[in-house]
Protein backbone atom coordinates (compact mmCIF):
# COMPACT_ATOMS: atom_id res chain seq x y z
CA UNK A 1 0.00 0.00 0.00
CA UNK A 2 1.05 3.55 -0.77
CA UNK A 3 -0.16 6.65 1.00
CA UNK A 4 -0.06 10.06 -0.67
CA UNK A 5 -0.38 13.48 0.96
CA UNK A 6 -0.65 16.60 -1.18
CA UNK A 7 0.16 20.14 -0.12
CA UNK A 8 0.77 23.54 -1.65
CA UNK A 9 -2.64 24.48 -2.97
CA UNK A 10 -4.20 27.88 -2.39
CA UNK A 11 -5.56 31.04 -3.91
CA UNK A 12 -3.49 32.90 -6.50
CA UNK A 13 -4.12 35.60 -9.06
CA UNK A 14 -4.04 34.88 -12.75
CA UNK A 15 -0.47 34.86 -14.00
CA UNK A 16 0.87 33.70 -10.67
CA UNK A 17 2.60 30.48 -9.64
CA UNK A 18 2.12 27.65 -7.18
CA UNK A 19 4.07 24.50 -6.42
CA UNK A 20 2.22 21.41 -5.33
CA UNK A 21 3.95 18.64 -3.41
CA UNK A 22 2.96 15.01 -2.99
CA UNK A 23 4.70 13.04 -0.27
CA UNK A 24 4.53 9.27 -0.73
CA UNK A 25 4.98 6.65 1.96
CA UNK A 26 4.57 2.90 2.25
CA UNK A 27 5.53 0.52 -0.56
CA UNK A 28 6.84 3.25 -2.85
CA UNK A 29 9.42 0.86 -4.35
CA UNK A 30 6.57 -0.78 -6.27
CA UNK A 31 5.41 2.41 -7.99
CA UNK A 32 6.24 3.00 -11.67
CA UNK A 33 4.47 6.26 -12.40
CA UNK A 34 3.34 9.30 -10.48
CA UNK A 35 0.82 11.72 -11.85
CA UNK A 36 -1.18 14.81 -11.10
CA UNK A 37 -4.86 14.95 -11.98
CA UNK A 38 -7.41 17.68 -11.46
CA UNK A 39 -11.16 17.92 -11.19
CA UNK A 40 -13.11 21.13 -11.62
CA UNK A 41 -16.71 21.45 -10.39
CA UNK A 42 -19.08 19.61 -12.71
CA UNK A 43 -16.27 18.15 -14.78
CA UNK A 44 -14.52 14.81 -15.10
CA UNK A 45 -11.18 14.22 -13.45
CA UNK A 46 -8.44 14.77 -16.02
CA UNK A 47 -4.77 13.96 -16.27
CA UNK A 48 -2.50 16.99 -15.92
CA UNK A 49 0.98 15.48 -15.93
CA UNK A 50 2.73 12.18 -15.37
CA UNK A 51 6.31 11.14 -14.64
CA UNK A 52 7.73 7.65 -14.95
CA UNK A 53 10.30 5.93 -12.79
CA UNK A 54 12.82 6.71 -15.53
CA UNK A 55 11.98 10.40 -15.48
CA UNK A 56 9.96 10.57 -18.68
CA UNK A 57 7.18 13.13 -18.53
CA UNK A 58 3.94 13.85 -20.35
CA UNK A 59 1.50 16.73 -20.07
CA UNK A 60 -2.01 17.65 -21.01
CA UNK A 61 -2.03 20.06 -23.94
CA UNK A 62 -3.71 22.69 -21.79
CA UNK A 63 -0.73 22.93 -19.41
CA UNK A 64 2.24 22.32 -21.72
CA UNK A 65 4.84 25.02 -21.34
CA UNK A 66 3.32 26.25 -18.06
CA UNK A 67 3.46 23.25 -15.69
CA UNK A 68 6.43 21.06 -14.81
CA UNK A 69 6.28 17.73 -13.00
CA UNK A 70 9.34 16.43 -11.16
CA UNK A 71 10.24 13.87 -8.54
CA UNK A 72 12.78 13.60 -5.75
CA UNK A 73 13.28 9.87 -5.24
CA UNK A 74 15.35 10.37 -2.10
CA UNK A 75 12.45 12.22 -0.49
CA UNK A 76 9.70 10.12 -2.11
CA UNK A 77 8.11 13.37 -3.20
CA UNK A 78 6.59 14.48 -6.48
CA UNK A 79 6.12 18.12 -7.39
CA UNK A 80 4.00 20.09 -9.80
CA UNK A 81 5.33 23.55 -10.56
CA UNK A 82 2.52 25.64 -12.02
CA UNK A 83 3.35 28.94 -13.70
CA UNK A 84 1.27 31.46 -15.65
CA UNK A 85 -1.84 30.18 -13.95
CA UNK A 86 -5.22 30.84 -15.52
CA UNK A 87 -8.71 30.89 -13.99
CA UNK A 88 -9.48 27.69 -15.92
CA UNK A 89 -6.77 25.93 -13.90
CA UNK A 90 -9.02 26.20 -10.85
CA UNK A 91 -9.72 22.69 -9.58
CA UNK A 92 -8.95 20.16 -6.89
CA UNK A 93 -5.59 18.62 -7.74
CA UNK A 94 -4.95 14.97 -6.90
CA UNK A 95 -1.71 13.06 -6.74
CA UNK A 96 -1.72 9.53 -8.16
CA UNK A 97 0.71 6.63 -7.80
CA UNK A 98 0.46 3.74 -10.21
CA UNK A 99 2.08 0.35 -10.50
CA UNK A 100 2.05 -1.28 -13.89
CA UNK A 101 2.90 -4.80 -15.01
CA UNK A 102 3.85 -5.15 -18.67
CA UNK A 103 2.35 -1.71 -19.20
CA UNK A 104 -1.01 -2.63 -17.66
CA UNK A 105 -2.10 -0.68 -14.56
CA UNK A 106 -2.39 -3.04 -11.60
CA UNK A 107 -2.54 -0.67 -8.65
CA UNK A 108 -3.57 2.94 -8.11
CA UNK A 109 -3.33 5.11 -5.02
CA UNK A 110 -4.78 8.61 -4.63
CA UNK A 111 -4.16 11.50 -2.33
CA UNK A 112 -6.92 13.47 -0.66
CA UNK A 113 -6.61 16.41 -3.05
CA UNK A 114 -5.60 20.03 -2.67
CA UNK A 115 -7.64 23.00 -3.87
CA UNK A 116 -6.14 25.43 -6.37
CA UNK A 117 -8.11 28.59 -7.06
CA UNK A 118 -6.99 31.13 -9.65
CA UNK A 119 -8.72 34.48 -9.58
CA UNK A 120 -9.05 36.69 -12.64
PDB file of C-alpha atoms in Angstrom:
ATOM      1  CA  UNK A   1       0.000   0.000   0.000  1.00  0.00           C
ATOM      2  CA  UNK A   2       1.053   3.547  -0.767  1.00  0.00           C
ATOM      3  CA  UNK A   3      -0.155   6.654   1.004  1.00  0.00           C
ATOM      4  CA  UNK A   4      -0.065  10.063  -0.666  1.00  0.00           C
ATOM      5  CA  UNK A   5      -0.376  13.475   0.965  1.00  0.00           C
ATOM      6  CA  UNK A   6      -0.650  16.600  -1.180  1.00  0.00           C
ATOM      7  CA  UNK A   7       0.159  20.138  -0.118  1.00  0.00           C
ATOM      8  CA  UNK A   8       0.769  23.541  -1.648  1.00  0.00           C
ATOM      9  CA  UNK A   9      -2.640  24.484  -2.969  1.00  0.00           C
ATOM     10  CA  UNK A  10      -4.199  27.876  -2.393  1.00  0.00           C
ATOM     11  CA  UNK A  11      -5.560  31.043  -3.912  1.00  0.00           C
ATOM     12  CA  UNK A  12      -3.494  32.897  -6.504  1.00  0.00           C
ATOM     13  CA  UNK A  13      -4.122  35.604  -9.061  1.00  0.00           C
ATOM     14  CA  UNK A  14      -4.041  34.875 -12.754  1.00  0.00           C
ATOM     15  CA  UNK A  15      -0.475  34.857 -14.002  1.00  0.00           C
ATOM     16  CA  UNK A  16       0.866  33.697 -10.667  1.00  0.00           C
ATOM     17  CA  UNK A  17       2.601  30.483  -9.638  1.00  0.00           C
ATOM     18  CA  UNK A  18       2.120  27.653  -7.178  1.00  0.00           C
ATOM     19  CA  UNK A  19       4.070  24.501  -6.415  1.00  0.00           C
ATOM     20  CA  UNK A  20       2.219  21.409  -5.335  1.00  0.00           C
ATOM     21  CA  UNK A  21       3.949  18.638  -3.412  1.00  0.00           C
ATOM     22  CA  UNK A  22       2.962  15.007  -2.991  1.00  0.00           C
ATOM     23  CA  UNK A  23       4.696  13.035  -0.269  1.00  0.00           C
ATOM     24  CA  UNK A  24       4.526   9.274  -0.734  1.00  0.00           C
ATOM     25  CA  UNK A  25       4.981   6.649   1.955  1.00  0.00           C
ATOM     26  CA  UNK A  26       4.572   2.903   2.250  1.00  0.00           C
ATOM     27  CA  UNK A  27       5.528   0.525  -0.561  1.00  0.00           C
ATOM     28  CA  UNK A  28       6.839   3.246  -2.852  1.00  0.00           C
ATOM     29  CA  UNK A  29       9.416   0.860  -4.346  1.00  0.00           C
ATOM     30  CA  UNK A  30       6.569  -0.775  -6.268  1.00  0.00           C
ATOM     31  CA  UNK A  31       5.411   2.405  -7.992  1.00  0.00           C
ATOM     32  CA  UNK A  32       6.238   3.003 -11.670  1.00  0.00           C
ATOM     33  CA  UNK A  33       4.467   6.257 -12.399  1.00  0.00           C
ATOM     34  CA  UNK A  34       3.344   9.301 -10.480  1.00  0.00           C
ATOM     35  CA  UNK A  35       0.816  11.716 -11.852  1.00  0.00           C
ATOM     36  CA  UNK A  36      -1.183  14.807 -11.098  1.00  0.00           C
ATOM     37  CA  UNK A  37      -4.858  14.954 -11.980  1.00  0.00           C
ATOM     38  CA  UNK A  38      -7.409  17.685 -11.459  1.00  0.00           C
ATOM     39  CA  UNK A  39     -11.157  17.918 -11.194  1.00  0.00           C
ATOM     40  CA  UNK A  40     -13.107  21.126 -11.616  1.00  0.00           C
ATOM     41  CA  UNK A  41     -16.715  21.445 -10.389  1.00  0.00           C
ATOM     42  CA  UNK A  42     -19.079  19.605 -12.711  1.00  0.00           C
ATOM     43  CA  UNK A  43     -16.275  18.150 -14.785  1.00  0.00           C
ATOM     44  CA  UNK A  44     -14.523  14.812 -15.102  1.00  0.00           C
ATOM     45  CA  UNK A  45     -11.176  14.224 -13.449  1.00  0.00           C
ATOM     46  CA  UNK A  46      -8.441  14.770 -16.016  1.00  0.00           C
ATOM     47  CA  UNK A  47      -4.769  13.957 -16.273  1.00  0.00           C
ATOM     48  CA  UNK A  48      -2.504  16.989 -15.920  1.00  0.00           C
ATOM     49  CA  UNK A  49       0.983  15.483 -15.931  1.00  0.00           C
ATOM     50  CA  UNK A  50       2.730  12.179 -15.375  1.00  0.00           C
ATOM     51  CA  UNK A  51       6.309  11.144 -14.644  1.00  0.00           C
ATOM     52  CA  UNK A  52       7.729   7.649 -14.947  1.00  0.00           C
ATOM     53  CA  UNK A  53      10.305   5.930 -12.785  1.00  0.00           C
ATOM     54  CA  UNK A  54      12.821   6.712 -15.531  1.00  0.00           C
ATOM     55  CA  UNK A  55      11.979  10.395 -15.476  1.00  0.00           C
ATOM     56  CA  UNK A  56       9.959  10.573 -18.685  1.00  0.00           C
ATOM     57  CA  UNK A  57       7.177  13.130 -18.530  1.00  0.00           C
ATOM     58  CA  UNK A  58       3.944  13.848 -20.351  1.00  0.00           C
ATOM     59  CA  UNK A  59       1.502  16.728 -20.069  1.00  0.00           C
ATOM     60  CA  UNK A  60      -2.008  17.653 -21.011  1.00  0.00           C
ATOM     61  CA  UNK A  61      -2.029  20.062 -23.938  1.00  0.00           C
ATOM     62  CA  UNK A  62      -3.706  22.694 -21.787  1.00  0.00           C
ATOM     63  CA  UNK A  63      -0.727  22.927 -19.409  1.00  0.00           C
ATOM     64  CA  UNK A  64       2.244  22.321 -21.720  1.00  0.00           C
ATOM     65  CA  UNK A  65       4.838  25.025 -21.341  1.00  0.00           C
ATOM     66  CA  UNK A  66       3.323  26.247 -18.060  1.00  0.00           C
ATOM     67  CA  UNK A  67       3.461  23.253 -15.690  1.00  0.00           C
ATOM     68  CA  UNK A  68       6.428  21.059 -14.807  1.00  0.00           C
ATOM     69  CA  UNK A  69       6.277  17.725 -12.995  1.00  0.00           C
ATOM     70  CA  UNK A  70       9.336  16.428 -11.164  1.00  0.00           C
ATOM     71  CA  UNK A  71      10.238  13.869  -8.539  1.00  0.00           C
ATOM     72  CA  UNK A  72      12.782  13.599  -5.749  1.00  0.00           C
ATOM     73  CA  UNK A  73      13.281   9.870  -5.242  1.00  0.00           C
ATOM     74  CA  UNK A  74      15.353  10.373  -2.095  1.00  0.00           C
ATOM     75  CA  UNK A  75      12.447  12.216  -0.486  1.00  0.00           C
ATOM     76  CA  UNK A  76       9.698  10.121  -2.113  1.00  0.00           C
ATOM     77  CA  UNK A  77       8.109  13.371  -3.200  1.00  0.00           C
ATOM     78  CA  UNK A  78       6.586  14.476  -6.479  1.00  0.00           C
ATOM     79  CA  UNK A  79       6.124  18.121  -7.392  1.00  0.00           C
ATOM     80  CA  UNK A  80       4.000  20.090  -9.800  1.00  0.00           C
ATOM     81  CA  UNK A  81       5.330  23.555 -10.557  1.00  0.00           C
ATOM     82  CA  UNK A  82       2.522  25.642 -12.015  1.00  0.00           C
ATOM     83  CA  UNK A  83       3.351  28.938 -13.702  1.00  0.00           C
ATOM     84  CA  UNK A  84       1.270  31.455 -15.648  1.00  0.00           C
ATOM     85  CA  UNK A  85      -1.845  30.181 -13.946  1.00  0.00           C
ATOM     86  CA  UNK A  86      -5.221  30.836 -15.518  1.00  0.00           C
ATOM     87  CA  UNK A  87      -8.713  30.886 -13.989  1.00  0.00           C
ATOM     88  CA  UNK A  88      -9.483  27.689 -15.922  1.00  0.00           C
ATOM     89  CA  UNK A  89      -6.768  25.926 -13.902  1.00  0.00           C
ATOM     90  CA  UNK A  90      -9.021  26.203 -10.850  1.00  0.00           C
ATOM     91  CA  UNK A  91      -9.717  22.687  -9.576  1.00  0.00           C
ATOM     92  CA  UNK A  92      -8.946  20.160  -6.886  1.00  0.00           C
ATOM     93  CA  UNK A  93      -5.590  18.619  -7.742  1.00  0.00           C
ATOM     94  CA  UNK A  94      -4.949  14.973  -6.895  1.00  0.00           C
ATOM     95  CA  UNK A  95      -1.705  13.056  -6.741  1.00  0.00           C
ATOM     96  CA  UNK A  96      -1.721   9.527  -8.164  1.00  0.00           C
ATOM     97  CA  UNK A  97       0.712   6.631  -7.799  1.00  0.00           C
ATOM     98  CA  UNK A  98       0.460   3.740 -10.206  1.00  0.00           C
ATOM     99  CA  UNK A  99       2.081   0.345 -10.501  1.00  0.00           C
ATOM    100  CA  UNK A 100       2.046  -1.284 -13.893  1.00  0.00           C
ATOM    101  CA  UNK A 101       2.895  -4.797 -15.008  1.00  0.00           C
ATOM    102  CA  UNK A 102       3.847  -5.149 -18.671  1.00  0.00           C
ATOM    103  CA  UNK A 103       2.353  -1.712 -19.204  1.00  0.00           C
ATOM    104  CA  UNK A 104      -1.011  -2.631 -17.661  1.00  0.00           C
ATOM    105  CA  UNK A 105      -2.099  -0.675 -14.556  1.00  0.00           C
ATOM    106  CA  UNK A 106      -2.387  -3.040 -11.597  1.00  0.00           C
ATOM    107  CA  UNK A 107      -2.542  -0.670  -8.649  1.00  0.00           C
ATOM    108  CA  UNK A 108      -3.574   2.936  -8.108  1.00  0.00           C
ATOM    109  CA  UNK A 109      -3.329   5.115  -5.020  1.00  0.00           C
ATOM    110  CA  UNK A 110      -4.779   8.612  -4.634  1.00  0.00           C
ATOM    111  CA  UNK A 111      -4.161  11.496  -2.329  1.00  0.00           C
ATOM    112  CA  UNK A 112      -6.919  13.470  -0.664  1.00  0.00           C
ATOM    113  CA  UNK A 113      -6.608  16.406  -3.048  1.00  0.00           C
ATOM    114  CA  UNK A 114      -5.604  20.032  -2.673  1.00  0.00           C
ATOM    115  CA  UNK A 115      -7.637  23.002  -3.866  1.00  0.00           C
ATOM    116  CA  UNK A 116      -6.136  25.429  -6.367  1.00  0.00           C
ATOM    117  CA  UNK A 117      -8.115  28.589  -7.058  1.00  0.00           C
ATOM    118  CA  UNK A 118      -6.987  31.125  -9.654  1.00  0.00           C
ATOM    119  CA  UNK A 119      -8.723  34.485  -9.580  1.00  0.00           C
ATOM    120  CA  UNK A 120      -9.050  36.689 -12.636  1.00  0.00           C
TER     121      UNK A 120
END
